[in-house]
């Protein structure tokens, strides 16, 4: 499946980088899922909101498990930047 949108510049918070390293989670694999519309573990209404957001230029949010913790990926509405972060860092 092709990418649905451009992620822009990709950045990550220290907490997300630490979690990904500790759990051996591949950040690029998560980013690939994110831009292809696999939002991870989100409620159905959030998945529907992401589909709407892609069509209308709003921000897109995914949520994935890394070990026993969660990492979010958020692409800003203008598609200038995508951030990997922990929910506690939001």
PDB file of N, CA and C in Angstrom:
ATOM      1  N   UNK A   1       0.836  -1.182   0.000  1.00  0.00           N
ATOM      2  CA  UNK A   1       0.000   0.000   0.000  1.00  0.00           C
ATOM      3  C   UNK A   1       0.882   1.247   0.000  1.00  0.00           C
ATOM      4  N   UNK A   2       0.503   2.224  -0.779  1.00  0.00           N
ATOM      5  CA  UNK A   2       1.270   3.462  -0.893  1.00  0.00           C
ATOM      6  C   UNK A   2       0.968   4.396   0.276  1.00  0.00           C
ATOM      7  N   UNK A   3       1.866   5.327   0.505  1.00  0.00           N
ATOM      8  CA  UNK A   3       1.670   6.328   1.551  1.00  0.00           C
ATOM      9  C   UNK A   3       0.465   7.201   1.204  1.00  0.00           C
ATOM     10  N   UNK A   4      -0.318   7.531   2.226  1.00  0.00           N
ATOM     11  CA  UNK A   4      -1.500   8.370   2.053  1.00  0.00           C
ATOM     12  C   UNK A   4      -1.183   9.853   2.188  1.00  0.00           C
ATOM     13  N   UNK A   5      -0.042  10.172   2.796  1.00  0.00           N
ATOM     14  CA  UNK A   5       0.364  11.554   3.000  1.00  0.00           C
ATOM     15  C   UNK A   5       1.854  11.581   3.278  1.00  0.00           C
ATOM     16  N   UNK A   6       2.441  12.755   3.135  1.00  0.00           N
ATOM     17  CA  UNK A   6       3.860  12.940   3.433  1.00  0.00           C
ATOM     18  C   UNK A   6       4.016  13.245   4.914  1.00  0.00           C
ATOM     19  N   UNK A   7       4.999  12.637   5.571  1.00  0.00           N
ATOM     20  CA  UNK A   7       5.186  12.916   6.990  1.00  0.00           C
ATOM     21  C   UNK A   7       5.960  14.199   7.268  1.00  0.00           C
ATOM     22  N   UNK A   8       6.549  14.807   6.260  1.00  0.00           N
ATOM     23  CA  UNK A   8       7.382  15.982   6.499  1.00  0.00           C
ATOM     24  C   UNK A   8       8.644  15.585   7.250  1.00  0.00           C
ATOM     25  N   UNK A   9       9.162  16.513   8.048  1.00  0.00           N
ATOM     26  CA  UNK A   9      10.349  16.215   8.873  1.00  0.00           C
ATOM     27  C   UNK A   9       9.925  15.255   9.986  1.00  0.00           C
ATOM     28  N   UNK A  10      10.748  14.274  10.261  1.00  0.00           N
ATOM     29  CA  UNK A  10      10.451  13.287  11.304  1.00  0.00           C
ATOM     30  C   UNK A  10      11.335  13.567  12.509  1.00  0.00           C
ATOM     31  N   UNK A  11      10.685  13.736  13.660  1.00  0.00           N
ATOM     32  CA  UNK A  11      11.388  13.996  14.909  1.00  0.00           C
ATOM     33  C   UNK A  11      10.856  13.052  15.982  1.00  0.00           C
ATOM     34  N   UNK A  12      11.616  12.902  17.055  1.00  0.00           N
ATOM     35  CA  UNK A  12      11.194  12.051  18.164  1.00  0.00           C
ATOM     36  C   UNK A  12      11.647  12.670  19.475  1.00  0.00           C
ATOM     37  N   UNK A  13      10.839  12.506  20.493  1.00  0.00           N
ATOM     38  CA  UNK A  13      11.183  13.001  21.820  1.00  0.00           C
ATOM     39  C   UNK A  13      12.183  12.048  22.474  1.00  0.00           C
ATOM     40  N   UNK A  14      12.902  12.521  23.468  1.00  0.00           N
ATOM     41  CA  UNK A  14      13.831  11.629  24.181  1.00  0.00           C
ATOM     42  C   UNK A  14      13.131  10.405  24.778  1.00  0.00           C
ATOM     43  N   UNK A  15      11.943  10.604  25.317  1.00  0.00           N
ATOM     44  CA  UNK A  15      11.214   9.473  25.902  1.00  0.00           C
ATOM     45  C   UNK A  15      10.861   8.416  24.872  1.00  0.00           C
ATOM     46  N   UNK A  16      10.418   8.857  23.701  1.00  0.00           N
ATOM     47  CA  UNK A  16      10.079   7.911  22.639  1.00  0.00           C
ATOM     48  C   UNK A  16      11.324   7.172  22.158  1.00  0.00           C
ATOM     49  N   UNK A  17      12.415   7.895  21.966  1.00  0.00           N
ATOM     50  CA  UNK A  17      13.659   7.254  21.532  1.00  0.00           C
ATOM     51  C   UNK A  17      14.122   6.210  22.546  1.00  0.00           C
ATOM     52  N   UNK A  18      14.019   6.541  23.816  1.00  0.00           N
ATOM     53  CA  UNK A  18      14.423   5.616  24.865  1.00  0.00           C
ATOM     54  C   UNK A  18      13.542   4.369  24.865  1.00  0.00           C
ATOM     55  N   UNK A  19      12.231   4.565  24.797  1.00  0.00           N
ATOM     56  CA  UNK A  19      11.312   3.417  24.780  1.00  0.00           C
ATOM     57  C   UNK A  19      11.566   2.526  23.574  1.00  0.00           C
ATOM     58  N   UNK A  20      11.713   3.118  22.404  1.00  0.00           N
ATOM     59  CA  UNK A  20      11.949   2.325  21.192  1.00  0.00           C
ATOM     60  C   UNK A  20      13.245   1.531  21.309  1.00  0.00           C
ATOM     61  N   UNK A  21      14.288   2.146  21.851  1.00  0.00           N
ATOM     62  CA  UNK A  21      15.567   1.450  22.017  1.00  0.00           C
ATOM     63  C   UNK A  21      15.444   0.326  23.044  1.00  0.00           C
ATOM     64  N   UNK A  22      14.789   0.597  24.161  1.00  0.00           N
ATOM     65  CA  UNK A  22      14.643  -0.412  25.219  1.00  0.00           C
ATOM     66  C   UNK A  22      13.842  -1.622  24.768  1.00  0.00           C
ATOM     67  N   UNK A  23      12.849  -1.393  23.906  1.00  0.00           N
ATOM     68  CA  UNK A  23      11.971  -2.490  23.482  1.00  0.00           C
ATOM     69  C   UNK A  23      12.372  -3.101  22.144  1.00  0.00           C
ATOM     70  N   UNK A  24      13.381  -2.529  21.503  1.00  0.00           N
ATOM     71  CA  UNK A  24      13.795  -3.040  20.194  1.00  0.00           C
ATOM     72  C   UNK A  24      12.749  -2.804  19.118  1.00  0.00           C
ATOM     73  N   UNK A  25      11.936  -1.766  19.286  1.00  0.00           N
ATOM     74  CA  UNK A  25      10.881  -1.442  18.332  1.00  0.00           C
ATOM     75  C   UNK A  25      11.456  -0.604  17.198  1.00  0.00           C
ATOM     76  N   UNK A  26      11.120  -0.989  15.969  1.00  0.00           N
ATOM     77  CA  UNK A  26      11.626  -0.315  14.776  1.00  0.00           C
ATOM     78  C   UNK A  26      10.784   0.928  14.474  1.00  0.00           C
ATOM     79  N   UNK A  27      11.347   2.100  14.698  1.00  0.00           N
ATOM     80  CA  UNK A  27      10.633   3.357  14.461  1.00  0.00           C
ATOM     81  C   UNK A  27      10.213   3.493  13.000  1.00  0.00           C
ATOM     82  N   UNK A  28      11.061   3.064  12.082  1.00  0.00           N
ATOM     83  CA  UNK A  28      10.714   3.184  10.657  1.00  0.00           C
ATOM     84  C   UNK A  28       9.521   2.306  10.295  1.00  0.00           C
ATOM     85  N   UNK A  29       9.413   1.142  10.922  1.00  0.00           N
ATOM     86  CA  UNK A  29       8.257   0.278  10.681  1.00  0.00           C
ATOM     87  C   UNK A  29       6.977   0.950  11.179  1.00  0.00           C
ATOM     88  N   UNK A  30       7.047   1.586  12.340  1.00  0.00           N
ATOM     89  CA  UNK A  30       5.875   2.300  12.855  1.00  0.00           C
ATOM     90  C   UNK A  30       5.516   3.479  11.955  1.00  0.00           C
ATOM     91  N   UNK A  31       6.508   4.229  11.516  1.00  0.00           N
ATOM     92  CA  UNK A  31       6.258   5.349  10.610  1.00  0.00           C
ATOM     93  C   UNK A  31       5.639   4.881   9.297  1.00  0.00           C
ATOM     94  N   UNK A  32       6.110   3.755   8.791  1.00  0.00           N
ATOM     95  CA  UNK A  32       5.555   3.196   7.565  1.00  0.00           C
ATOM     96  C   UNK A  32       4.080   2.847   7.753  1.00  0.00           C
ATOM     97  N   UNK A  33       3.755   2.232   8.875  1.00  0.00           N
ATOM     98  CA  UNK A  33       2.352   1.917   9.177  1.00  0.00           C
ATOM     99  C   UNK A  33       1.525   3.198   9.235  1.00  0.00           C
ATOM    100  N   UNK A  34       2.045   4.202   9.915  1.00  0.00           N
ATOM    101  CA  UNK A  34       1.353   5.474  10.109  1.00  0.00           C
ATOM    102  C   UNK A  34       0.990   6.129   8.777  1.00  0.00           C
ATOM    103  N   UNK A  35       1.937   6.297   7.874  1.00  0.00           N
ATOM    104  CA  UNK A  35       1.668   6.999   6.611  1.00  0.00           C
ATOM    105  C   UNK A  35       0.834   6.168   5.639  1.00  0.00           C
ATOM    106  N   UNK A  36       0.719   4.866   5.905  1.00  0.00           N
ATOM    107  CA  UNK A  36      -0.087   3.998   5.049  1.00  0.00           C
ATOM    108  C   UNK A  36      -1.498   3.772   5.607  1.00  0.00           C
ATOM    109  N   UNK A  37      -1.809   4.394   6.737  1.00  0.00           N
ATOM    110  CA  UNK A  37      -3.176   4.318   7.250  1.00  0.00           C
ATOM    111  C   UNK A  37      -3.440   3.202   8.240  1.00  0.00           C
ATOM    112  N   UNK A  38      -2.397   2.555   8.732  1.00  0.00           N
ATOM    113  CA  UNK A  38      -2.546   1.580   9.820  1.00  0.00           C
ATOM    114  C   UNK A  38      -2.279   2.355  11.103  1.00  0.00           C
ATOM    115  N   UNK A  39      -3.347   2.771  11.766  1.00  0.00           N
ATOM    116  CA  UNK A  39      -3.238   3.668  12.906  1.00  0.00           C
ATOM    117  C   UNK A  39      -2.888   2.965  14.204  1.00  0.00           C
ATOM    118  N   UNK A  40      -2.693   1.661  14.164  1.00  0.00           N
ATOM    119  CA  UNK A  40      -2.346   0.931  15.376  1.00  0.00           C
ATOM    120  C   UNK A  40      -3.563   0.711  16.253  1.00  0.00           C
ATOM    121  N   UNK A  41      -3.381   0.932  17.538  1.00  0.00           N
ATOM    122  CA  UNK A  41      -4.437   0.667  18.514  1.00  0.00           C
ATOM    123  C   UNK A  41      -5.185   1.957  18.829  1.00  0.00           C
ATOM    124  N   UNK A  42      -6.096   2.340  17.946  1.00  0.00           N
ATOM    125  CA  UNK A  42      -6.937   3.514  18.180  1.00  0.00           C
ATOM    126  C   UNK A  42      -8.397   3.089  18.086  1.00  0.00           C
ATOM    127  N   UNK A  43      -9.281   3.778  18.811  1.00  0.00           N
ATOM    128  CA  UNK A  43     -10.712   3.492  18.693  1.00  0.00           C
ATOM    129  C   UNK A  43     -11.208   3.762  17.266  1.00  0.00           C
ATOM    130  N   UNK A  44     -12.298   3.132  16.910  1.00  0.00           N
ATOM    131  CA  UNK A  44     -12.853   3.273  15.558  1.00  0.00           C
ATOM    132  C   UNK A  44     -13.132   4.731  15.211  1.00  0.00           C
ATOM    133  N   UNK A  45     -13.599   5.507  16.187  1.00  0.00           N
ATOM    134  CA  UNK A  45     -13.903   6.915  15.891  1.00  0.00           C
ATOM    135  C   UNK A  45     -12.634   7.716  15.606  1.00  0.00           C
ATOM    136  N   UNK A  46     -11.515   7.347  16.234  1.00  0.00           N
ATOM    137  CA  UNK A  46     -10.245   8.021  15.941  1.00  0.00           C
ATOM    138  C   UNK A  46      -9.732   7.632  14.555  1.00  0.00           C
ATOM    139  N   UNK A  47      -9.924   6.374  14.170  1.00  0.00           N
ATOM    140  CA  UNK A  47      -9.535   5.940  12.825  1.00  0.00           C
ATOM    141  C   UNK A  47     -10.348   6.690  11.774  1.00  0.00           C
ATOM    142  N   UNK A  48     -11.644   6.853  12.029  1.00  0.00           N
ATOM    143  CA  UNK A  48     -12.500   7.607  11.103  1.00  0.00           C
ATOM    144  C   UNK A  48     -12.061   9.071  11.043  1.00  0.00           C
ATOM    145  N   UNK A  49     -11.697   9.632  12.175  1.00  0.00           N
ATOM    146  CA  UNK A  49     -11.217  11.018  12.221  1.00  0.00           C
ATOM    147  C   UNK A  49      -9.924  11.165  11.420  1.00  0.00           C
ATOM    148  N   UNK A  50      -9.031  10.168  11.505  1.00  0.00           N
ATOM    149  CA  UNK A  50      -7.798  10.217  10.716  1.00  0.00           C
ATOM    150  C   UNK A  50      -8.102  10.211   9.226  1.00  0.00           C
ATOM    151  N   UNK A  51      -9.038   9.374   8.792  1.00  0.00           N
ATOM    152  CA  UNK A  51      -9.408   9.336   7.373  1.00  0.00           C
ATOM    153  C   UNK A  51      -9.941  10.694   6.931  1.00  0.00           C
ATOM    154  N   UNK A  52     -10.780  11.301   7.752  1.00  0.00           N
ATOM    155  CA  UNK A  52     -11.311  12.633   7.476  1.00  0.00           C
ATOM    156  C   UNK A  52     -10.171  13.661   7.436  1.00  0.00           C
ATOM    157  N   UNK A  53      -9.257  13.537   8.386  1.00  0.00           N
ATOM    158  CA  UNK A  53      -8.135  14.476   8.490  1.00  0.00           C
ATOM    159  C   UNK A  53      -7.237  14.437   7.267  1.00  0.00           C
ATOM    160  N   UNK A  54      -7.034  13.275   6.714  1.00  0.00           N
ATOM    161  CA  UNK A  54      -6.211  13.160   5.504  1.00  0.00           C
ATOM    162  C   UNK A  54      -6.890  13.882   4.343  1.00  0.00           C
ATOM    163  N   UNK A  55      -8.183  13.707   4.214  1.00  0.00           N
ATOM    164  CA  UNK A  55      -8.920  14.345   3.111  1.00  0.00           C
ATOM    165  C   UNK A  55      -9.012  15.862   3.262  1.00  0.00           C
ATOM    166  N   UNK A  56      -9.049  16.344   4.511  1.00  0.00           N
ATOM    167  CA  UNK A  56      -9.330  17.761   4.738  1.00  0.00           C
ATOM    168  C   UNK A  56      -8.174  18.544   5.362  1.00  0.00           C
ATOM    169  N   UNK A  57      -7.010  17.916   5.476  1.00  0.00           N
ATOM    170  CA  UNK A  57      -5.828  18.638   5.913  1.00  0.00           C
ATOM    171  C   UNK A  57      -5.729  18.923   7.402  1.00  0.00           C
ATOM    172  N   UNK A  58      -6.143  17.975   8.231  1.00  0.00           N
ATOM    173  CA  UNK A  58      -5.983  18.102   9.681  1.00  0.00           C
ATOM    174  C   UNK A  58      -4.898  17.146  10.155  1.00  0.00           C
ATOM    175  N   UNK A  59      -4.542  17.225  11.421  1.00  0.00           N
ATOM    176  CA  UNK A  59      -3.468  16.372  11.917  1.00  0.00           C
ATOM    177  C   UNK A  59      -3.929  14.919  12.030  1.00  0.00           C
ATOM    178  N   UNK A  60      -2.955  14.024  11.967  1.00  0.00           N
ATOM    179  CA  UNK A  60      -3.193  12.580  11.967  1.00  0.00           C
ATOM    180  C   UNK A  60      -2.449  11.978  13.150  1.00  0.00           C
ATOM    181  N   UNK A  61      -3.132  11.100  13.895  1.00  0.00           N
ATOM    182  CA  UNK A  61      -2.551  10.520  15.107  1.00  0.00           C
ATOM    183  C   UNK A  61      -2.667   8.994  15.072  1.00  0.00           C
ATOM    184  N   UNK A  62      -1.551   8.327  15.364  1.00  0.00           N
ATOM    185  CA  UNK A  62      -1.523   6.873  15.500  1.00  0.00           C
ATOM    186  C   UNK A  62      -1.026   6.515  16.892  1.00  0.00           C
ATOM    187  N   UNK A  63      -1.331   5.302  17.313  1.00  0.00           N
ATOM    188  CA  UNK A  63      -0.918   4.835  18.633  1.00  0.00           C
ATOM    189  C   UNK A  63      -0.486   3.375  18.522  1.00  0.00           C
ATOM    190  N   UNK A  64       0.731   3.094  18.949  1.00  0.00           N
ATOM    191  CA  UNK A  64       1.287   1.743  18.839  1.00  0.00           C
ATOM    192  C   UNK A  64       1.863   1.297  20.175  1.00  0.00           C
ATOM    193  N   UNK A  65       1.831   0.006  20.418  1.00  0.00           N
ATOM    194  CA  UNK A  65       2.452  -0.546  21.611  1.00  0.00           C
ATOM    195  C   UNK A  65       3.930  -0.828  21.316  1.00  0.00           C
ATOM    196  N   UNK A  66       4.761  -0.496  22.277  1.00  0.00           N
ATOM    197  CA  UNK A  66       6.196  -0.815  22.240  1.00  0.00           C
ATOM    198  C   UNK A  66       6.479  -1.456  23.588  1.00  0.00           C
ATOM    199  N   UNK A  67       6.592  -2.758  23.598  1.00  0.00           N
ATOM    200  CA  UNK A  67       6.676  -3.464  24.868  1.00  0.00           C
ATOM    201  C   UNK A  67       5.347  -3.309  25.580  1.00  0.00           C
ATOM    202  N   UNK A  68       5.382  -2.860  26.821  1.00  0.00           N
ATOM    203  CA  UNK A  68       4.157  -2.658  27.596  1.00  0.00           C
ATOM    204  C   UNK A  68       3.738  -1.199  27.643  1.00  0.00           C
ATOM    205  N   UNK A  69       4.359  -0.382  26.826  1.00  0.00           N
ATOM    206  CA  UNK A  69       4.058   1.053  26.810  1.00  0.00           C
ATOM    207  C   UNK A  69       3.594   1.470  25.427  1.00  0.00           C
ATOM    208  N   UNK A  70       3.051   2.644  25.372  1.00  0.00           N
ATOM    209  CA  UNK A  70       2.479   3.166  24.141  1.00  0.00           C
ATOM    210  C   UNK A  70       3.346   4.299  23.591  1.00  0.00           C
ATOM    211  N   UNK A  71       3.439   4.348  22.275  1.00  0.00           N
ATOM    212  CA  UNK A  71       4.090   5.468  21.596  1.00  0.00           C
ATOM    213  C   UNK A  71       3.087   6.036  20.596  1.00  0.00           C
ATOM    214  N   UNK A  72       2.992   7.345  20.577  1.00  0.00           N
ATOM    215  CA  UNK A  72       2.122   8.024  19.622  1.00  0.00           C
ATOM    216  C   UNK A  72       2.952   8.564  18.478  1.00  0.00           C
ATOM    217  N   UNK A  73       2.320   8.628  17.306  1.00  0.00           N
ATOM    218  CA  UNK A  73       2.906   9.318  16.160  1.00  0.00           C
ATOM    219  C   UNK A  73       1.877  10.337  15.699  1.00  0.00           C
ATOM    220  N   UNK A  74       2.302  11.592  15.643  1.00  0.00           N
ATOM    221  CA  UNK A  74       1.407  12.681  15.258  1.00  0.00           C
ATOM    222  C   UNK A  74       2.019  13.437  14.084  1.00  0.00           C
ATOM    223  N   UNK A  75       1.246  13.527  12.998  1.00  0.00           N
ATOM    224  CA  UNK A  75       1.640  14.355  11.852  1.00  0.00           C
ATOM    225  C   UNK A  75       0.795  15.612  11.885  1.00  0.00           C
ATOM    226  N   UNK A  76       1.461  16.747  11.854  1.00  0.00           N
ATOM    227  CA  UNK A  76       0.766  18.034  11.935  1.00  0.00           C
ATOM    228  C   UNK A  76      -0.086  18.274  10.693  1.00  0.00           C
ATOM    229  N   UNK A  77      -1.070  19.135  10.839  1.00  0.00           N
ATOM    230  CA  UNK A  77      -2.031  19.405   9.780  1.00  0.00           C
ATOM    231  C   UNK A  77      -1.374  19.874   8.484  1.00  0.00           C
ATOM    232  N   UNK A  78      -0.325  20.674   8.598  1.00  0.00           N
ATOM    233  CA  UNK A  78       0.335  21.182   7.387  1.00  0.00           C
ATOM    234  C   UNK A  78       1.356  20.198   6.818  1.00  0.00           C
ATOM    235  N   UNK A  79       1.452  19.020   7.443  1.00  0.00           N
ATOM    236  CA  UNK A  79       2.357  17.935   7.006  1.00  0.00           C
ATOM    237  C   UNK A  79       3.823  18.342   7.056  1.00  0.00           C
ATOM    238  N   UNK A  80       4.140  19.344   7.867  1.00  0.00           N
ATOM    239  CA  UNK A  80       5.522  19.805   7.958  1.00  0.00           C
ATOM    240  C   UNK A  80       6.370  18.927   8.864  1.00  0.00           C
ATOM    241  N   UNK A  81       5.763  18.283   9.842  1.00  0.00           N
ATOM    242  CA  UNK A  81       6.520  17.486  10.806  1.00  0.00           C
ATOM    243  C   UNK A  81       5.666  16.351  11.348  1.00  0.00           C
ATOM    244  N   UNK A  82       6.334  15.232  11.593  1.00  0.00           N
ATOM    245  CA  UNK A  82       5.734  14.079  12.261  1.00  0.00           C
ATOM    246  C   UNK A  82       6.579  13.788  13.480  1.00  0.00           C
ATOM    247  N   UNK A  83       5.918  13.641  14.640  1.00  0.00           N
ATOM    248  CA  UNK A  83       6.613  13.457  15.901  1.00  0.00           C
ATOM    249  C   UNK A  83       6.260  12.117  16.515  1.00  0.00           C
ATOM    250  N   UNK A  84       7.281  11.393  16.949  1.00  0.00           N
ATOM    251  CA  UNK A  84       7.093  10.198  17.773  1.00  0.00           C
ATOM    252  C   UNK A  84       7.262  10.635  19.217  1.00  0.00           C
ATOM    253  N   UNK A  85       6.293  10.315  20.067  1.00  0.00           N
ATOM    254  CA  UNK A  85       6.337  10.747  21.454  1.00  0.00           C
ATOM    255  C   UNK A  85       5.565   9.792  22.346  1.00  0.00           C
ATOM    256  N   UNK A  86       5.813   9.895  23.634  1.00  0.00           N
ATOM    257  CA  UNK A  86       5.041   9.154  24.613  1.00  0.00           C
ATOM    258  C   UNK A  86       3.804   9.966  24.971  1.00  0.00           C
ATOM    259  N   UNK A  87       2.690   9.311  25.300  1.00  0.00           N
ATOM    260  CA  UNK A  87       1.508  10.069  25.712  1.00  0.00           C
ATOM    261  C   UNK A  87       1.804  11.054  26.846  1.00  0.00           C
ATOM    262  N   UNK A  88       2.680  10.687  27.767  1.00  0.00           N
ATOM    263  CA  UNK A  88       3.014  11.565  28.883  1.00  0.00           C
ATOM    264  C   UNK A  88       3.781  12.813  28.457  1.00  0.00           C
ATOM    265  N   UNK A  89       4.307  12.817  27.228  1.00  0.00           N
ATOM    266  CA  UNK A  89       5.072  13.952  26.715  1.00  0.00           C
ATOM    267  C   UNK A  89       4.203  14.903  25.875  1.00  0.00           C
ATOM    268  N   UNK A  90       2.951  14.579  25.738  1.00  0.00           N
ATOM    269  CA  UNK A  90       2.044  15.393  24.899  1.00  0.00           C
ATOM    270  C   UNK A  90       1.753  16.719  25.531  1.00  0.00           C
TER     271      UNK A  90
END
